[in-house]
CSV table of C-alpha atoms and ligand atoms in Angstrom, one decimal:
chain,number,residue,atom,x,y,z
N,1,UNK,CA,11.1,-0.8,16.3
N,2,UNK,CA,8.5,1.1,19.2
N,3,UNK,CA,6.7,-1.6,21.3
N,4,UNK,CA,4.8,-2.1,24.3
N,5,UNK,CA,7.0,-5.2,24.8
N,6,UNK,CA,9.8,-6.8,22.5
N,7,UNK,CA,9.2,-6.3,18.9
N,8,UNK,CA,7.3,-9.3,18.3
N,9,UNK,CA,8.1,-8.7,14.3
N,10,UNK,CA,10.1,-10.7,11.9
N,11,UNK,CA,14.1,-9.8,12.6
N,12,UNK,CA,16.3,-7.8,9.4
N,13,UNK,CA,17.4,-10.6,7.7
N,14,UNK,CA,21.3,-11.6,8.2
N,15,UNK,CA,21.4,-10.4,4.6
N,16,UNK,CA,19.8,-7.0,5.1
N,17,UNK,CA,21.4,-4.2,7.3
N,18,UNK,CA,20.2,-1.0,8.5
N,19,UNK,CA,22.2,1.7,10.1
N,20,UNK,CA,24.3,2.9,7.1
N,21,UNK,CA,23.9,7.0,7.1
N,22,UNK,CA,23.0,8.9,4.1
N,23,UNK,CA,22.5,12.3,4.7
N,24,UNK,CA,21.8,11.6,8.4
N,25,UNK,CA,18.9,9.2,7.3
N,26,UNK,CA,18.9,5.5,7.9
N,27,UNK,CA,19.3,3.6,4.5
N,28,UNK,CA,18.6,-0.5,3.9
N,29,UNK,CA,21.2,-2.2,2.1
N,30,UNK,CA,18.9,-4.8,0.1
N,31,UNK,CA,20.8,-8.3,0.0
N,32,UNK,CA,17.9,-9.7,-0.3
N,33,UNK,CA,16.4,-10.0,-3.6
N,34,UNK,CA,13.1,-11.8,-4.7
N,35,UNK,CA,12.5,-14.7,-7.4
N,36,UNK,CA,9.1,-14.1,-7.4
N,37,UNK,CA,6.6,-11.3,-6.5
N,38,UNK,CA,2.8,-11.5,-6.6
N,39,UNK,CA,0.4,-8.4,-6.2
N,40,UNK,CA,-2.9,-9.4,-5.4
N,41,UNK,CA,-5.2,-6.2,-5.4
N,42,UNK,CA,-7.6,-7.2,-3.3
N,43,UNK,CA,-9.7,-4.2,-3.7
N,44,UNK,CA,-9.3,-0.9,-5.3
N,45,UNK,CA,-11.8,1.8,-6.8
N,46,UNK,CA,-12.7,0.2,-10.3
N,47,UNK,CA,-13.3,-3.6,-11.1
N,48,UNK,CA,-14.1,-4.5,-14.9
N,49,UNK,CA,-14.8,-8.2,-15.1
N,50,UNK,CA,-14.3,-8.4,-18.7
N,51,UNK,CA,-10.6,-7.0,-18.9
N,52,UNK,CA,-8.2,-9.4,-20.4
N,53,UNK,CA,-5.0,-10.2,-19.0
N,54,UNK,CA,-2.7,-8.2,-19.9
N,55,UNK,CA,1.9,-8.6,-19.8
N,56,UNK,CA,2.2,-8.9,-16.0
N,57,UNK,CA,-1.1,-8.1,-15.1
N,58,UNK,CA,-3.5,-11.6,-14.5
N,59,UNK,CA,-7.2,-10.4,-14.0
N,60,UNK,CA,-9.3,-12.4,-11.7
N,61,UNK,CA,-12.2,-14.6,-14.0
N,62,UNK,CA,-15.5,-14.6,-13.2
N,63,UNK,CA,-16.7,-18.2,-12.1
N,64,UNK,CA,-20.4,-18.7,-9.9
N,65,UNK,CA,-19.8,-20.0,-7.2
N,66,UNK,CA,-23.3,-20.3,-5.8
N,67,UNK,CA,-24.9,-18.4,-8.2
N,68,UNK,CA,-24.3,-15.0,-10.5
N,69,UNK,CA,-24.6,-12.5,-7.3
N,70,UNK,CA,-21.5,-14.4,-6.1
N,71,UNK,CA,-19.1,-14.0,-8.6
N,72,UNK,CA,-18.6,-10.7,-8.9
N,73,UNK,CA,-16.0,-8.6,-6.6
N,74,UNK,CA,-16.4,-5.5,-4.7
N,75,UNK,CA,-14.8,-2.4,-5.5
N,76,UNK,CA,-14.9,0.7,-3.3
N,77,UNK,CA,-13.0,4.5,-2.3
N,78,UNK,CA,-10.0,1.5,-0.9
N,79,UNK,CA,-7.5,-0.6,-1.2
N,80,UNK,CA,-6.1,-3.4,-0.1
N,81,UNK,CA,-3.6,-5.7,-1.1
N,82,UNK,CA,-2.2,-9.5,-0.9
N,83,UNK,CA,1.8,-9.7,-1.1
N,84,UNK,CA,3.4,-13.1,-1.9
N,85,UNK,CA,6.9,-13.4,-1.8
N,86,UNK,CA,9.7,-16.2,-2.9
N,87,UNK,CA,13.0,-15.6,-1.4
N,88,UNK,CA,15.6,-18.5,-2.0
N,89,UNK,CA,13.1,-20.7,-2.6
N,90,UNK,CA,10.8,-19.9,0.3
N,91,UNK,CA,7.3,-18.4,0.2
N,92,UNK,CA,6.5,-15.9,2.4
N,93,UNK,CA,2.9,-13.0,2.8
N,94,UNK,CA,1.8,-10.7,4.3
N,95,UNK,CA,-1.2,-8.2,4.3
N,96,UNK,CA,-1.1,-4.5,3.0
N,97,UNK,CA,-3.9,-2.3,3.6
N,98,UNK,CA,-7.7,-3.8,4.1
N,99,UNK,CA,-10.0,-1.7,2.5
N,100,UNK,CA,-13.1,0.0,4.1
N,101,UNK,CA,-16.2,-2.6,3.7
N,102,UNK,CA,-15.9,-5.3,5.1
N,103,UNK,CA,-18.6,-7.4,3.2
N,104,UNK,CA,-17.0,-6.6,0.4
N,105,UNK,CA,-13.3,-6.9,1.2
N,106,UNK,CA,-13.9,-10.6,2.7
N,107,UNK,CA,-16.5,-11.7,0.1
N,108,UNK,CA,-13.4,-10.7,-2.3
N,109,UNK,CA,-10.4,-12.9,-0.5
N,110,UNK,CA,-12.9,-15.8,-0.6
N,111,UNK,CA,-13.2,-15.3,-4.4
N,112,UNK,CA,-9.8,-14.7,-5.2
N,113,UNK,CA,-8.8,-17.6,-2.6
N,114,UNK,CA,-6.8,-15.4,-0.3
N,115,UNK,CA,-6.8,-16.8,2.9
N,116,UNK,CA,-5.4,-15.4,6.4
N,117,UNK,CA,-3.6,-18.5,7.4
N,118,UNK,CA,-1.3,-17.7,5.0
N,119,UNK,CA,-0.1,-14.1,6.3
N,120,UNK,CA,3.0,-13.9,8.1
N,121,UNK,CA,2.0,-10.2,9.2
N,122,UNK,CA,-0.4,-7.7,8.3
N,123,UNK,CA,1.0,-3.7,7.2
N,124,UNK,CA,-0.9,-0.7,7.4
N,125,UNK,CA,0.1,2.1,4.9
N,126,UNK,CA,-1.4,5.2,7.2
N,127,UNK,CA,-4.3,6.4,9.1
N,128,UNK,CA,-7.1,6.6,6.6
N,129,UNK,CA,-10.0,5.1,6.9
N,130,UNK,CA,-10.3,3.6,3.2
N,131,UNK,CA,-7.1,1.5,4.2
N,132,UNK,CA,-7.9,0.8,7.8
N,133,UNK,CA,-11.6,0.3,7.6
N,134,UNK,CA,-12.4,-3.3,7.3
N,135,UNK,CA,-9.2,-4.9,9.6
N,136,UNK,CA,-10.9,-5.0,12.5
N,137,UNK,CA,-14.0,-6.6,11.7
N,138,UNK,CA,-11.7,-9.1,9.2
N,139,UNK,CA,-9.7,-10.0,12.0
N,140,UNK,CA,-12.0,-11.2,14.4
N,141,UNK,CA,-13.9,-13.0,12.0
N,142,UNK,CA,-10.8,-14.9,10.8
N,143,UNK,CA,-9.8,-15.8,14.2
N,144,UNK,CA,-9.8,-19.3,13.7
N,145,UNK,CA,-7.3,-19.1,10.4
N,146,UNK,CA,-5.2,-15.7,12.5
N,147,UNK,CA,-2.0,-16.9,13.3
N,148,UNK,CA,-1.9,-15.7,16.8
N,149,UNK,CA,0.2,-13.0,18.0
N,150,UNK,CA,0.5,-11.6,14.0
N,151,UNK,CA,2.7,-8.4,14.3
N,152,UNK,CA,0.5,-5.8,12.7
N,153,UNK,CA,3.3,-3.0,11.2
N,154,UNK,CA,2.2,0.1,11.3
N,155,UNK,CA,3.9,3.7,10.7
N,156,UNK,CA,4.3,7.1,13.7
N,157,UNK,CA,0.3,8.4,14.2
N,158,UNK,CA,-1.9,6.1,12.3
N,159,UNK,CA,-3.8,5.5,15.5
N,160,UNK,CA,-4.9,9.6,15.5
N,161,UNK,CA,-8.0,11.1,14.5
N,162,UNK,CA,-8.0,12.2,10.9
N,163,UNK,CA,-10.1,15.3,9.5
N,164,UNK,CA,-11.1,16.5,5.5
N,165,UNK,CA,-11.5,20.9,5.6
N,166,UNK,CA,-14.1,20.7,2.9
N,167,UNK,CA,-15.6,24.1,1.6
N,168,UNK,CA,-18.8,22.1,2.8
N,169,UNK,CA,-17.3,22.1,6.5
N,170,UNK,CA,-14.9,19.6,8.6
N,171,UNK,CA,-15.5,16.2,8.3
N,172,UNK,CA,-14.4,13.3,10.5
N,173,UNK,CA,-12.3,10.4,8.8
N,174,UNK,CA,-12.9,8.3,12.3
N,175,UNK,CA,-9.6,6.6,13.2
N,176,UNK,CA,-8.4,3.1,14.3
N,177,UNK,CA,-9.0,2.4,17.4
N,178,UNK,CA,-5.8,1.0,19.3
N,179,UNK,CA,-7.5,-1.1,22.2
N,180,UNK,CA,-9.9,-2.5,19.8
N,181,UNK,CA,-7.5,-3.6,17.4
N,182,UNK,CA,-5.5,-4.8,20.9
N,183,UNK,CA,-8.1,-6.4,22.9
N,184,UNK,CA,-8.6,-8.6,19.8
N,185,UNK,CA,-6.0,-10.8,21.4
N,186,UNK,CA,-5.0,-11.9,18.4
N,187,UNK,CA,-2.8,-8.8,16.8
N,188,UNK,CA,0.5,-7.3,18.2
N,189,UNK,CA,0.8,-3.5,17.3
N,190,UNK,CA,4.3,-3.0,16.0
N,191,UNK,CA,5.1,1.0,15.3
N,192,UNK,CA,8.3,1.8,13.3
N,193,UNK,CA,9.8,4.6,12.2
N,194,UNK,CA,12.9,3.5,10.4
N,195,UNK,CA,13.1,1.3,7.4
N,196,UNK,CA,11.8,-2.6,8.4
N,197,UNK,CA,11.6,-6.3,7.0
N,198,UNK,CA,7.8,-6.8,7.0
N,199,UNK,CA,9.3,-10.5,5.7
N,200,UNK,CA,12.3,-11.0,3.8
N,201,UNK,CA,12.5,-8.8,0.7
N,202,UNK,CA,9.7,-6.7,1.7
N,203,UNK,CA,10.5,-3.6,3.5
N,204,UNK,CA,8.3,-0.7,5.2
N,205,UNK,CA,9.7,2.9,3.9
N,206,UNK,CA,10.4,4.3,7.3
N,207,UNK,CA,9.3,8.4,7.4
N,208,UNK,CA,9.6,9.4,3.6
N,209,UNK,CA,11.8,12.1,2.7
N,210,UNK,CA,10.3,15.4,0.9
N,211,UNK,CA,12.8,16.8,-1.7
N,212,UNK,CA,10.3,17.7,-4.6
N,213,UNK,CA,9.0,21.2,-4.1
N,214,UNK,CA,5.5,20.8,-6.0
N,215,UNK,CA,4.5,17.3,-3.8
N,216,UNK,CA,2.5,19.1,-1.0
N,217,UNK,CA,0.1,18.0,1.7
N,218,UNK,CA,-3.0,20.6,0.7
N,219,UNK,CA,-3.6,21.9,4.1
N,220,UNK,CA,-7.3,20.6,4.3
N,221,UNK,CA,-6.1,17.6,5.6
N,222,UNK,CA,-5.9,17.4,9.7
N,223,UNK,CA,-5.1,15.3,12.1
N,224,UNK,CA,-5.7,15.2,15.8
N,225,UNK,CA,-2.8,16.6,17.9
N,226,UNK,CA,-3.7,16.6,21.3
N,227,UNK,CA,-6.8,19.2,21.8
N,228,UNK,CA,-5.6,20.7,18.6
N,229,UNK,CA,-6.6,19.8,14.7
N,230,UNK,CA,-3.0,20.6,12.9
N,231,UNK,CA,-2.0,19.9,9.3
N,232,UNK,CA,-1.8,16.1,8.7
N,233,UNK,CA,1.7,15.6,6.6
N,234,UNK,CA,1.7,12.4,6.7
N,235,UNK,CA,5.1,11.6,9.0
N,236,UNK,CA,4.4,8.0,9.7
N,237,UNK,CA,3.4,7.3,6.0
N,238,UNK,CA,5.1,3.8,4.7
N,239,UNK,CA,5.3,2.2,1.2
N,240,UNK,CA,6.6,-0.8,0.7
N,241,UNK,CA,10.1,-1.6,-1.1
N,242,UNK,CA,11.0,-4.8,-2.9
N,243,UNK,CA,14.2,-5.6,-4.5
N,244,UNK,CA,13.2,-8.1,-8.1
N,245,UNK,CA,16.0,-10.1,-8.6
N,246,UNK,CA,18.2,-9.1,-11.7
N,247,UNK,CA,14.8,-6.2,-12.6
N,248,UNK,CA,15.2,-3.8,-9.8
N,249,UNK,CA,12.7,-2.5,-7.2
N,250,UNK,CA,9.1,-2.4,-7.4
N,251,UNK,CA,7.5,0.0,-5.1
N,252,UNK,CA,4.2,-0.2,-3.5
N,253,UNK,CA,2.3,3.0,-2.0
N,254,UNK,CA,-1.0,3.3,0.0
N,255,UNK,CA,-1.6,6.9,-0.9
N,256,UNK,CA,1.3,8.4,-1.5
N,257,UNK,CA,0.3,11.8,0.7
N,258,UNK,CA,4.1,12.4,0.2
N,259,UNK,CA,4.3,12.4,-2.8
N,260,UNK,CA,4.8,9.4,-5.3
N,261,UNK,CA,7.8,10.6,-7.1
N,262,UNK,CA,9.2,11.4,-3.2
N,263,UNK,CA,8.4,7.9,-2.7
N,264,UNK,CA,10.4,6.4,-5.5
N,265,UNK,CA,13.2,8.7,-5.0
N,266,UNK,CA,13.1,7.6,-1.3
N,267,UNK,CA,13.3,4.0,-2.4
N,268,UNK,CA,16.6,4.5,-4.5
N,269,UNK,CA,18.3,6.4,-1.6
N,270,UNK,CA,17.3,4.2,1.1
N,271,UNK,CA,18.5,0.9,-1.0
N,272,UNK,CA,21.2,2.4,-3.3
N,273,UNK,CA,19.5,0.9,-6.2
N,274,UNK,CA,18.9,3.4,-9.0
N,275,UNK,CA,16.7,0.6,-11.7
N,276,UNK,CA,12.9,0.9,-10.9
N,277,UNK,CA,10.9,-2.1,-12.4
N,278,UNK,CA,7.5,-1.1,-11.8
N,279,UNK,CA,5.7,1.8,-9.8
N,280,UNK,CA,1.9,0.3,-8.4
N,281,UNK,CA,-0.2,2.1,-5.8
N,282,UNK,CA,-2.7,5.0,-4.7
N,283,UNK,CA,-0.9,8.5,-5.9
N,284,UNK,CA,-3.1,10.7,-4.6
N,285,UNK,CA,-3.4,13.1,-7.5
N,286,UNK,CA,-7.2,13.4,-7.8
N,287,UNK,CA,-8.5,16.8,-7.6
N,288,UNK,CA,-4.5,18.5,-8.1
N,289,UNK,CA,-4.2,21.0,-10.4
N,290,UNK,CA,-2.8,20.0,-13.7
N,291,UNK,CA,0.6,21.3,-13.4
N,292,UNK,CA,1.3,19.1,-10.3
N,293,UNK,CA,-0.1,16.3,-12.5
N,294,UNK,CA,2.1,17.1,-15.6
N,295,UNK,CA,5.1,17.4,-12.9
N,296,UNK,CA,4.6,14.1,-11.3
N,297,UNK,CA,3.9,12.4,-14.4
N,298,UNK,CA,7.5,13.9,-16.2
N,299,UNK,CA,9.6,12.6,-12.8
N,300,UNK,CA,8.1,9.4,-13.5
N,301,UNK,CA,8.8,9.2,-17.0
N,302,UNK,CA,12.6,10.7,-16.1
N,303,UNK,CA,12.7,7.5,-13.8
N,304,UNK,CA,12.1,5.4,-16.5
N,305,UNK,CA,9.9,2.1,-14.7
N,306,UNK,CA,9.8,-0.9,-17.1
N,307,UNK,CA,5.2,-0.7,-15.5
N,308,UNK,CA,3.8,1.4,-13.6
N,309,UNK,CA,0.2,1.3,-12.6
N,310,UNK,CA,-1.5,3.5,-10.8
N,311,UNK,CA,-4.7,2.2,-8.6
N,312,UNK,CA,-7.0,4.2,-6.0
N,313,UNK,CA,-6.8,7.5,-5.2
N,314,UNK,CA,-4.5,8.8,-8.7
N,315,UNK,CA,-7.6,10.1,-10.2
N,316,UNK,CA,-9.2,9.7,-14.1
N,317,UNK,CA,-7.0,12.8,-15.0
N,318,UNK,CA,-3.5,11.6,-13.4
N,319,UNK,CA,-4.5,8.1,-14.6
N,320,UNK,CA,-4.8,9.2,-18.1
N,321,UNK,CA,-2.3,11.0,-18.4
N,322,UNK,CA,0.2,8.4,-17.3
N,323,UNK,CA,-1.5,6.0,-20.2
N,324,UNK,CA,-0.8,9.1,-22.8
N,325,UNK,CA,2.8,10.2,-21.7
N,326,UNK,CA,4.1,6.5,-20.5
N,327,UNK,CA,1.7,4.0,-22.9
N,328,UNK,CA,4.1,1.1,-22.8
N,329,UNK,CA,4.5,1.0,-19.5
N,330,UNK,CA,1.2,1.8,-18.3
N,331,UNK,CA,-1.5,-1.1,-17.2
N,332,UNK,CA,-5.0,-0.3,-16.0
N,333,UNK,CA,-5.5,-1.9,-12.4
N,334,UNK,CA,-8.9,-3.7,-11.8
N,335,UNK,CA,-9.9,-5.0,-8.4
N,336,UNK,CA,-8.9,-9.1,-8.4
N,337,UNK,CA,-5.3,-8.5,-10.8
N,338,UNK,CA,-2.3,-10.4,-9.9
N,339,UNK,CA,0.5,-8.8,-10.6
N,340,UNK,CA,3.7,-11.5,-11.6
N,341,UNK,CA,7.1,-10.2,-11.1
N,342,UNK,CA,9.6,-13.0,-11.7
N,343,UNK,CA,13.4,-12.6,-11.5
D,1,FE2,FE1,-6.8,6.1,0.4
D,2,FE2,FE1,-5.0,8.4,1.8
């Protein structure tokens, strides 16, 4: 951990060790198995108010609170999730990513009965606005409920300005201002390069090793370093790794700019657990060449998770390819869905 003061975070569980070397990298020995895991999608790119429950996916049910205008969830180009675990009979929870639009995300949290009071930590996958946009306004608006000194876990370079170099011109995606976060006096920023337990049984990935030949970050993604704009390889991007008792790994990605196959293989390597129960999150394949989509889907199919839930920036073509190639494992995501994993 790299913090200005002593790490405010939870210590690694006594049942969890880091420090075993695998190819020169740290690995996690996951002794902590989850009895229960709930992933609630607070915001995402797609919302379908009428979609029925399906397998582990419990859908949000509309109930008018004050009027018909206050029962629909908000969808956007963004991602925010609430992660709740039960380990050794004890519940824990944190928020993973924060979406973009404060009004929409806060309304969704209210309709989904998700309260800041419940969180032990906040965690941000990477420095793109669609994951941190609503963060400061949310924390500010919930200042009475945010546990004071709550850690905000981030990877490297999360506060750097990002750009996309579109054919039509360079677009700034702005940056999360660390001073603005810290000056709220509510949140303590903790940066990590290594795998780290956010709450018992839920791990930040650390730097994700790139092993596939085809999962490359397109050169249009840039990051500001000093006075230079350099190709952004998202070295600090963090995914979540969890281990369901008797079921295997659950991997949740923010955008998977590092490649979703790289991310899952990294989870297997870091934990020493081969069996993958579920892969969820943004896989960043929107606009990708058909060959890249085919190779990604083929490799995930070979890993053979019990569930595949592509969200957010995965894109229509990749989502429908997963559905076609993995029909028994595929679940379409919609905003407000609760994924219920049990041992
Ligand atoms: Fe994203
Ligand atoms: Fe992103």
